[in-house]
Coordinates of C-alpha atoms and ligand atoms in Angstrom, one line a residue:
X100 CA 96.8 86.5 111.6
X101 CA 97.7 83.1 111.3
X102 CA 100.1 81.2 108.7
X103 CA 97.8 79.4 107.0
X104 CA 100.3 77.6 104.9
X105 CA 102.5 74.4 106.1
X106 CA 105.0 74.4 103.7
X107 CA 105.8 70.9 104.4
X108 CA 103.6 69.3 101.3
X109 CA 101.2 70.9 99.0
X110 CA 97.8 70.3 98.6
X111 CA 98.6 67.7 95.8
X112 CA 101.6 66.1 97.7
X113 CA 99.0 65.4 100.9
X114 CA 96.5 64.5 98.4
X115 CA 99.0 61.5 97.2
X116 CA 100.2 60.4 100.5
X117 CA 97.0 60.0 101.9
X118 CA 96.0 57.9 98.4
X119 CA 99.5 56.0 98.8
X120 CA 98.4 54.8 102.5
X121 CA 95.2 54.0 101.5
X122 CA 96.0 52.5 97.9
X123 CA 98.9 50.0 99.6
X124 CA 96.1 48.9 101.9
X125 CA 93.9 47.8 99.3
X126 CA 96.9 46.3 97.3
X127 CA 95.5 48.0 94.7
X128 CA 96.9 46.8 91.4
X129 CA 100.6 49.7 90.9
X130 CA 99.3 50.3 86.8
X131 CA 95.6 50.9 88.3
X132 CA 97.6 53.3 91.1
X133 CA 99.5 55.1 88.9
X134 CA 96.2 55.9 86.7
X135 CA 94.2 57.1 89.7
X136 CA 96.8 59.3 91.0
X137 CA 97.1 61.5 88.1
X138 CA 94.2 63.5 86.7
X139 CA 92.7 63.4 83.3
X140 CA 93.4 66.4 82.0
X141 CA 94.1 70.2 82.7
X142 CA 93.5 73.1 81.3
X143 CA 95.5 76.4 81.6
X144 CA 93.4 79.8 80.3
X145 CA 95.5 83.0 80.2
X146 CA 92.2 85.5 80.6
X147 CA 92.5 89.1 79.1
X148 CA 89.8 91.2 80.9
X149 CA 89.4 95.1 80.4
X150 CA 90.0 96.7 84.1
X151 CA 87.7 99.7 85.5
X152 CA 90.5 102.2 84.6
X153 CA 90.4 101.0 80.7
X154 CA 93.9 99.1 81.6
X155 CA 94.0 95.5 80.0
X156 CA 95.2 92.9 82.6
X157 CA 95.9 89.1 82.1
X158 CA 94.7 86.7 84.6
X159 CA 95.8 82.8 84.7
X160 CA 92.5 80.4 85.3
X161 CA 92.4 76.8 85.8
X162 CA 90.2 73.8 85.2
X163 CA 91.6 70.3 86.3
X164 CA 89.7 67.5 85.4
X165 CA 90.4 64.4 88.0
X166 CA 88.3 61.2 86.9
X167 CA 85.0 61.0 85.1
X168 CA 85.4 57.3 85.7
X169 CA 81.7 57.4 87.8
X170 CA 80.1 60.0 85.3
X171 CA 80.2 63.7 84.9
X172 CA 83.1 65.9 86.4
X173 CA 81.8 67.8 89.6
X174 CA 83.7 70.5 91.3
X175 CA 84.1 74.1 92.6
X176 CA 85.8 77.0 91.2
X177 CA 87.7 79.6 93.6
X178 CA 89.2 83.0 93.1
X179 CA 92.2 84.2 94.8
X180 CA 95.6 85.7 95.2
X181 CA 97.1 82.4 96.1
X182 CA 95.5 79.9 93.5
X183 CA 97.6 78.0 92.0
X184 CA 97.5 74.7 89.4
X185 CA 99.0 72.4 92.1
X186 CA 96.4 73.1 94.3
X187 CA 93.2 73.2 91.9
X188 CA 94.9 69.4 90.9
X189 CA 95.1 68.0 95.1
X190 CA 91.4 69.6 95.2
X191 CA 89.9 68.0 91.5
X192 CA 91.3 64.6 93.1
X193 CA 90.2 65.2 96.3
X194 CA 86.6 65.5 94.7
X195 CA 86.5 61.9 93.1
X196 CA 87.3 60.9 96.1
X197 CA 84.2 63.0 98.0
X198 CA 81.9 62.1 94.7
X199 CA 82.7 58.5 95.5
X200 CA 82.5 58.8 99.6
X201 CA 78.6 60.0 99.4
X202 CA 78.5 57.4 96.2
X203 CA 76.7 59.7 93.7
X204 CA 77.7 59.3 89.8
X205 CA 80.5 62.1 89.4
X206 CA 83.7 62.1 89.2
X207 CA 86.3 64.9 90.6
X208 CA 87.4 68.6 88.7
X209 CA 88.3 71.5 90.5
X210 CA 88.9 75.3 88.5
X211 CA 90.4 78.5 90.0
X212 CA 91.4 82.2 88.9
X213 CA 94.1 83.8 90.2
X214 CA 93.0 87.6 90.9
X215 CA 93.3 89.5 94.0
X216 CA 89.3 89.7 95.1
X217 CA 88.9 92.1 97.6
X218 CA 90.4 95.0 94.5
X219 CA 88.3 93.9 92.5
X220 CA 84.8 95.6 91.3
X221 CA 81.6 93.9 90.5
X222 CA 82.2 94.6 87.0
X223 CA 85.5 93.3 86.7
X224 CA 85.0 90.0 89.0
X225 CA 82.0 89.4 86.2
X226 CA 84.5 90.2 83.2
X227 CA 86.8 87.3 84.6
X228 CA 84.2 84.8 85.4
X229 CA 82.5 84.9 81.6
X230 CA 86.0 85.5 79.8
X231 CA 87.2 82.3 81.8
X232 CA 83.9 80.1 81.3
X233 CA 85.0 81.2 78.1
X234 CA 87.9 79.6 77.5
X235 CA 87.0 76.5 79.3
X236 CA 83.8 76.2 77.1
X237 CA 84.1 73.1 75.1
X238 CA 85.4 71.1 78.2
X239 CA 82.3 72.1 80.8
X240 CA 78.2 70.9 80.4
X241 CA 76.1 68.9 82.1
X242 CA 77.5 65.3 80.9
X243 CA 80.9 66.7 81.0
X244 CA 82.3 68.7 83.5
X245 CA 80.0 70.8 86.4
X246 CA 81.5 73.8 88.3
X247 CA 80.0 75.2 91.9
X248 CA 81.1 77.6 94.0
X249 CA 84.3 77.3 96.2
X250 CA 86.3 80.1 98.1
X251 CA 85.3 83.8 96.9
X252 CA 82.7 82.7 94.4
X253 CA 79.1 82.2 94.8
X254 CA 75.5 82.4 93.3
X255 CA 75.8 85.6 91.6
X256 CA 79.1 83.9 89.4
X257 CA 77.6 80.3 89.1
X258 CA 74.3 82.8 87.1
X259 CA 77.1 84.3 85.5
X260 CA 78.8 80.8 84.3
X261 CA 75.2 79.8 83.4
X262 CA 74.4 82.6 81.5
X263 CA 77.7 82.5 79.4
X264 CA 77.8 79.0 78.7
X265 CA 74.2 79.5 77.5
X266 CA 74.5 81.6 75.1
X267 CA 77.5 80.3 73.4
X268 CA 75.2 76.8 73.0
X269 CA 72.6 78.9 72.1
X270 CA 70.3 77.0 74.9
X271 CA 68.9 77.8 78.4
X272 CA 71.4 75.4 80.3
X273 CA 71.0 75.2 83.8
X274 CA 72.8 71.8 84.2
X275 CA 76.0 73.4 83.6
X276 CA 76.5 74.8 87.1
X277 CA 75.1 74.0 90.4
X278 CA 75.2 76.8 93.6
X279 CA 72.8 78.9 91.4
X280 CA 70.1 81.4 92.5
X281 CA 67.3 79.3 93.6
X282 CA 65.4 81.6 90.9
X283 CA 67.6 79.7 87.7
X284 CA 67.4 76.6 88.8
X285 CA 69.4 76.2 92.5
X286 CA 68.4 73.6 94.7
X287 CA 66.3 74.7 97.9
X288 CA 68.6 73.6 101.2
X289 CA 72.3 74.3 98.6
X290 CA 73.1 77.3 100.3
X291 CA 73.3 75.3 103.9
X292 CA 73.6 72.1 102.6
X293 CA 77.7 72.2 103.4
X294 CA 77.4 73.5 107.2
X295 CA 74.5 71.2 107.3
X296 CA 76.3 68.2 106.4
X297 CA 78.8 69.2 108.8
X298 CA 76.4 68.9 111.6
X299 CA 74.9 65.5 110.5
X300 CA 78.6 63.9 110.2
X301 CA 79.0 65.7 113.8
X302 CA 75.8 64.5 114.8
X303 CA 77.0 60.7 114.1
X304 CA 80.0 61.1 115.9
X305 CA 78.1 62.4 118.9
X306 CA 75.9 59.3 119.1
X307 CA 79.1 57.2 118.9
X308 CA 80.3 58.6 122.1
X309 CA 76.9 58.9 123.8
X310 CA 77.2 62.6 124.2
X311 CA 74.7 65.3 124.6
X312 CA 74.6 68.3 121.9
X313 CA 73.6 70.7 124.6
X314 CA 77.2 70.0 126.4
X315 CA 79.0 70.1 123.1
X316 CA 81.2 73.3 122.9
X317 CA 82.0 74.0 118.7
X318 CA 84.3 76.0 117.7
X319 CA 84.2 77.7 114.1
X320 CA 87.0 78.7 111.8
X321 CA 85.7 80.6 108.7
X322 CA 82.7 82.5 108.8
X323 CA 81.6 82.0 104.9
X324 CA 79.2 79.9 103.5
X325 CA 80.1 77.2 105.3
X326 CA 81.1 78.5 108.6
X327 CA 78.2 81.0 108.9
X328 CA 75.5 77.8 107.9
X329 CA 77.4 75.4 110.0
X330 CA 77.5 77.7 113.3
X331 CA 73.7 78.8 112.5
X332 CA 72.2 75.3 112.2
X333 CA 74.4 73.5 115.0
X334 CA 73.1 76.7 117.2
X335 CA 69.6 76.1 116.7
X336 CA 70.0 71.9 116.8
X337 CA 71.2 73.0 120.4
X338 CA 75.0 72.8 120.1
X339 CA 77.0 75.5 122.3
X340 CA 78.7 78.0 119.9
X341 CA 81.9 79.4 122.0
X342 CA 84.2 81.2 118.9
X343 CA 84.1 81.7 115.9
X344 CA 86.9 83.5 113.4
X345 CA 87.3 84.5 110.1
X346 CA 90.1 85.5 108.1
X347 CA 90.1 89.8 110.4
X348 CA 89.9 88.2 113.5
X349 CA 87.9 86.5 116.1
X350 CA 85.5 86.4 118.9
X351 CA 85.3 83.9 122.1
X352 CA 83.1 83.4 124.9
X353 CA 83.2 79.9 126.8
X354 CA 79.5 80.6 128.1
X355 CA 78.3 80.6 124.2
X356 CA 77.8 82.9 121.8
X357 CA 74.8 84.8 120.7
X358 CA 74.8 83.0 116.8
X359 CA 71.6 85.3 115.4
X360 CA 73.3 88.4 116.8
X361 CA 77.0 87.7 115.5
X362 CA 75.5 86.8 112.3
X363 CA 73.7 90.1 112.0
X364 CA 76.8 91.9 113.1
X365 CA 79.0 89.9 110.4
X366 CA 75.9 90.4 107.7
X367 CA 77.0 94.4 108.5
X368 CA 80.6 94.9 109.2
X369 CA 81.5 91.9 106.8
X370 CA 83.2 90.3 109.6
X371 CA 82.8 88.7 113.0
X372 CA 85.7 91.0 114.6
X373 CA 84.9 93.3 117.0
X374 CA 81.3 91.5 118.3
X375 CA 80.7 92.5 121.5
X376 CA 79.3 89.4 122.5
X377 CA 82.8 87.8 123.7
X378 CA 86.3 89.1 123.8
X379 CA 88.5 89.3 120.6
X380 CA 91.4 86.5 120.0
X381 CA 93.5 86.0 116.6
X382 CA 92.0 83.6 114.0
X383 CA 95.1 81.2 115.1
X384 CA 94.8 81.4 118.9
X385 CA 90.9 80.1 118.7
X386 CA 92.1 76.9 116.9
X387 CA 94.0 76.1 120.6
X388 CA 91.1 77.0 122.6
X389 CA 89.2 74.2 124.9
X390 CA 86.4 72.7 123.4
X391 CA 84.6 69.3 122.2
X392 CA 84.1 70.0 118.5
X393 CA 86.3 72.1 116.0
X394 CA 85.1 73.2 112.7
X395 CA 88.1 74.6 110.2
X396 CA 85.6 75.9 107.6
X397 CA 88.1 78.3 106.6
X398 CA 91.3 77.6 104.2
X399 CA 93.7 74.6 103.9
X400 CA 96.6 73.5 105.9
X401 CA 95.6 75.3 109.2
X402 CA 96.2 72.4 111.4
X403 CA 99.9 71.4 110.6
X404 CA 102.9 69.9 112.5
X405 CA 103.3 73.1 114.3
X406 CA 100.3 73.4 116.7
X407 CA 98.2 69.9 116.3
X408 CA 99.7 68.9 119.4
X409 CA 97.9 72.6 121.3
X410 CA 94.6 70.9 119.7
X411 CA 91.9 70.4 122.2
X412 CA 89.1 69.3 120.5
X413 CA 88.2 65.5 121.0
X414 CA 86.5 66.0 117.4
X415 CA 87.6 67.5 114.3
X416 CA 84.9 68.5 111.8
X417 CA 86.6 69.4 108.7
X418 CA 84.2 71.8 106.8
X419 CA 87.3 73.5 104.9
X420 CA 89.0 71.2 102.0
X421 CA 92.4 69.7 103.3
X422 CA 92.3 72.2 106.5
X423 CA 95.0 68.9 108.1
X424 CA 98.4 68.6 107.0
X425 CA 99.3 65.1 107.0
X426 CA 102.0 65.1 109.5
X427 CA 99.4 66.6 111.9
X428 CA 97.2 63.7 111.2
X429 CA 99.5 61.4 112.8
X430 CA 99.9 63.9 116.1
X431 CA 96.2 63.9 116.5
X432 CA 95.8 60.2 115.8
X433 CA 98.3 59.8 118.5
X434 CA 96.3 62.1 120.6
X435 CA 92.9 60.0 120.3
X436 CA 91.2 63.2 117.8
X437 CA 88.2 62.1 116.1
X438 CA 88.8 63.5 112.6
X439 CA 85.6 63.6 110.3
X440 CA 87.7 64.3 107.0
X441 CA 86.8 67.0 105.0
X442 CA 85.8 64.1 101.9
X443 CA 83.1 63.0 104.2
X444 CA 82.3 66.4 106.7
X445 CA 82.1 68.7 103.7
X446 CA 80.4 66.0 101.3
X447 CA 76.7 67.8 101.7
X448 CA 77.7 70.4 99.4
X449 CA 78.2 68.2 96.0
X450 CA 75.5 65.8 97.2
X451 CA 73.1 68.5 96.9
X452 CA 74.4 69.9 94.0
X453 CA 73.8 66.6 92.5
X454 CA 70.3 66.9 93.6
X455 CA 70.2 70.5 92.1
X456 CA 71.8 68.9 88.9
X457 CA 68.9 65.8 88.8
X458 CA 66.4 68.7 89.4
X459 CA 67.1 70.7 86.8
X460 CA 67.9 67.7 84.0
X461 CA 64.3 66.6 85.3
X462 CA 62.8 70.3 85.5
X463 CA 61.2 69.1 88.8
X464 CA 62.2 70.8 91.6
X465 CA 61.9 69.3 95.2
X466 CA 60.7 70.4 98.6
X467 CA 63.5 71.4 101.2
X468 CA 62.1 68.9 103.5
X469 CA 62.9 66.3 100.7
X470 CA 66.3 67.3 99.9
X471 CA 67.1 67.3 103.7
X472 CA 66.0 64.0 104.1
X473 CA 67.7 63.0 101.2
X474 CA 70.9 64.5 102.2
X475 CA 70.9 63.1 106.1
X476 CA 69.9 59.4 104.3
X477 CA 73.4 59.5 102.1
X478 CA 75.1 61.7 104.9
X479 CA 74.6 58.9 107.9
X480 CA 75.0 56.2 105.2
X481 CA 79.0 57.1 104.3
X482 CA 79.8 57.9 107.6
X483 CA 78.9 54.3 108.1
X484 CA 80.5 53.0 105.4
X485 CA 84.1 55.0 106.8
X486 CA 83.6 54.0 109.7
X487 CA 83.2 49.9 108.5
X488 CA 86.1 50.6 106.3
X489 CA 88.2 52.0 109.4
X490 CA 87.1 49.1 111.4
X491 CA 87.4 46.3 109.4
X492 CA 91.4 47.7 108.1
X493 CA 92.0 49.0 111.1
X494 CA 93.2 52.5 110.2
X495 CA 91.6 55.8 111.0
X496 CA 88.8 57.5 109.3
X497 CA 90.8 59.9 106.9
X498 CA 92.3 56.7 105.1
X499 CA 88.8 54.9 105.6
X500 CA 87.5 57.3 103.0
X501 CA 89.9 57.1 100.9
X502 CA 90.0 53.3 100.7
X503 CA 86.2 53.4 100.4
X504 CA 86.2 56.2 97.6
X505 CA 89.6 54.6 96.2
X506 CA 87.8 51.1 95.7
X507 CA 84.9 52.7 94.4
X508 CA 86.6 54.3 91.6
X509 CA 88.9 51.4 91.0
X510 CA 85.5 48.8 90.5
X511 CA 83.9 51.5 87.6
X512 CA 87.6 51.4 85.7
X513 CA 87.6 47.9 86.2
X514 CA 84.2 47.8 85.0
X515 CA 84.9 50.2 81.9
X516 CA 88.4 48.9 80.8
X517 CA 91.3 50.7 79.3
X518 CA 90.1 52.3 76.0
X519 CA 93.0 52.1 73.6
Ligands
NAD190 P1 83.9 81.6 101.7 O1 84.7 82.4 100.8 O2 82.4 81.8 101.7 O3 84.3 81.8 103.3 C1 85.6 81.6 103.7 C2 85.7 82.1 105.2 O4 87.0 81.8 105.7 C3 85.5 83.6 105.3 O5 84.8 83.9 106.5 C4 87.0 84.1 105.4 O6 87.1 85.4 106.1 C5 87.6 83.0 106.2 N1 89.0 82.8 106.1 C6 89.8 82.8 105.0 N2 91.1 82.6 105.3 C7 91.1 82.5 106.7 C8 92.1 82.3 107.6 N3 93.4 82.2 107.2 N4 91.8 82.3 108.9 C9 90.5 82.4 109.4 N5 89.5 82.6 108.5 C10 89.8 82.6 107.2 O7 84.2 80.1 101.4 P2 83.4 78.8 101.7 O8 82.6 78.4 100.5 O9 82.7 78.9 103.1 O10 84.5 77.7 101.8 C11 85.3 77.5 103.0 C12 86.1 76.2 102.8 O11 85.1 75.1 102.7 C13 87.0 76.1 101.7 O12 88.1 75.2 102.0 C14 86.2 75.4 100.6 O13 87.0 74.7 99.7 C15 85.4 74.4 101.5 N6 84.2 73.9 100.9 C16 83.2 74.7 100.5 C17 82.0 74.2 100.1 C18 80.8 75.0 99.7 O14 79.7 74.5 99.4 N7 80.9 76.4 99.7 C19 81.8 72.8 99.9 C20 82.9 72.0 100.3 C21 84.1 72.5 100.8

């Protein structure tokens, strides 16, 4: 098993030195700084849900609110052991900046519960999610604030948010969450539209160096929703998939790995370890392995000042949020990594959950050819604009984002002015 954690910053803490970088750069304006840097509001729940075993447990949830200087909040909520309110505030501001990468009107909000998933029954994982929707229920809606799912949640508790939220307004709303059941009003092409986006950031950075897909080793941490779509679709686009781990183990074969079979074998044993299509190696020990592209899709602070210099990927696809430590952003800078950042790479997922958010507001629901095309227009069109930004400040791409999403923001509170 790895350690997953660099203690040398938290999420938040990386969160602000990349903004300091990028804000000093822009000489943005120290009141404006200081405004952007800190998050709206948050909200702390204390949920009380009824156990299996007729116990009564408390569970702490969070909702943090970054910016709705662009429009409506937009962000994931996760479940976990480790989820804490320091990390749910570095990923709500890591989301206005991703909102304002792929330019679509949101701003940033991430929410989290902090309960041990894999003790948990269905019963009691649905308990949590509508007690907690709950008690965040005047500050979520469609103009307000619009969860998805992140780590350990997915369709089944985006239905369940949906449902609760409706019938407290008394309303159908489907609006109020996006990573639903195609059948409530998902989007066709959310469930891949994070791995996908991965690819087509990939895909970009591929054409820059005049390289060939079908020569392109890729490398997977994280076998979930993102991992799994991302290793699928670059497979079938023509990339060679040569390991792939998730959180039990992993599995590596430098001639390429059978995708369609290893997903059928995780679809039944709930985990890639033990395939027989390559030999085993530890979830840490495939992030060193030789290859062109590596995908973190997996959890934060994976690459850190401890092995970014045993990195030897020449590009980094960051499908997890904040999988880099900033210190280890300088050793791969040094070492000439191309780093997609995870506000760009992982971007696909909120831009089609804005499209599954316009659909359902317009009760007209698109094609999955359309949303594709959609999502590769906006896709190629930020990793452009990054790439302009790196060029024309001379910095690398990680603070490119920023400074684009940073001056984004900055224009619409210009724009808006200071209510007092
Ligand atoms: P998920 O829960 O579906 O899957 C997580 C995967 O990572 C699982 O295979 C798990 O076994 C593996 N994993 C967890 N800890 C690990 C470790 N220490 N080492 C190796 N593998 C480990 O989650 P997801 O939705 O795929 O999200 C993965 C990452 O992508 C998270 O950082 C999330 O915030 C980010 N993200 C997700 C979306 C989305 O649309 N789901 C969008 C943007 C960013």
């Amino acid at each position: 098993m790895i350690e997953a954690i660099d203690k040398e910053l938290s999420i938040f803490e990386s969160m602000g030195a990349r903004f300091d970088i990028a804000a000093r750069k822009l000489n943005l304006d120290p009141g404006l700084e200081k405004y952007l840097r800190t998050p709206n509001r948050e909200i702390i729940v204390h949920i009380p849900v009824t156990m299996d075993n007729g116990r009564l447990e408390v569970f702490d949830g969070f909702r943090v609110q970054h910016s709705i200087a662009r429009g409506p909040c937009k962000g994931g909520v996760r479940f976990g052991s480790q989820v804490t309110l320091d990390e749910i505030r570095g990923l709500a501001a890591e989301m206005t900046w991703k909102c304002a990468v792929v330019n679509i009107p949101f701003g940033g909000a991430k929410g989290g519960v902090a309960c041990d998933v894999p003790n948990l029954s269905p019963g009691e994982l649905e308990r949590i999610t509508r007690r907690y929707t709950a008690e965040i229920l005047d500050y979520i809606g469609p103009e307000r604030d619009v969860p998805a799912p992140d780590m350990n949640t997915n369709e089944q508790t985006m239905a369940w948010i949906m449902d609760t939220y409706s019938m407290h307004v008394r309303h159908t709303t489907t609006a109020v969450v996006t990573g639903k059941p195609i059948d409530l009003g998902g989007s066709k092409g959310r469930r891949e539209a994070t791995g996908r986006g991965c690819m087509m950031t990939c895909d970009e950075a591929l054409k820059r160096f005049g390289r060939e897909k079908q020569s392109t080793r890729v490398i997977v941490q994280g076998f979930g929703n993102v991992g799994s779509q991302a290793a699928r679709l670059m497979h079938e686009s023509g990339y060679k998939i040569i390991g792939v781990a998730d959180i039990a183990g992993g599995v590596f074969n430098p001639h390429g790995l059978d995708i369609p079979a290893l997903l059928e074998y995780a679809n039944k044993n709930h985990s890639v370890q033990g395939f027989s299509g390559g030999e085993s190696i530890t979830n840490g020990d495939i992030l060193e392995q030789d290859c062109d592209v590596l995908l973190p899709a997996a959890t934060e602070s994976v690459i850190n000042s401890k092995n970014a210099d045993r990195i030897k990927a020449r590009i980094l696809v960051e499908g997890a949020n904040s999988p880099t430590t900033p210190p280890a952003d300088q050793i791969l800078f040094d070492r000439g990594v191309f780093v997609i950042p995870d506000i760009l790479a992982n971007a696909g997922g909120v831009t089609v959950s804005y499209f599954e958010w316009v659909q359902d507001r317009e009760g007209y629901f698109w094609t999955e050819q359309v949303v594709n095309e959609r999502l590769h227009a906006i896709m190629v069109s930020a990793f452009e604009q990054v790439a302009a930004y790196g060029e024309k400040y001379n910095v690398n791409n990680r603070i490119a984002a920023y400074m684009l999403a940073i001056d984004r923001v900055a224009f619409s509170l210009k724009l808006r002015g200071i209510y007092a």
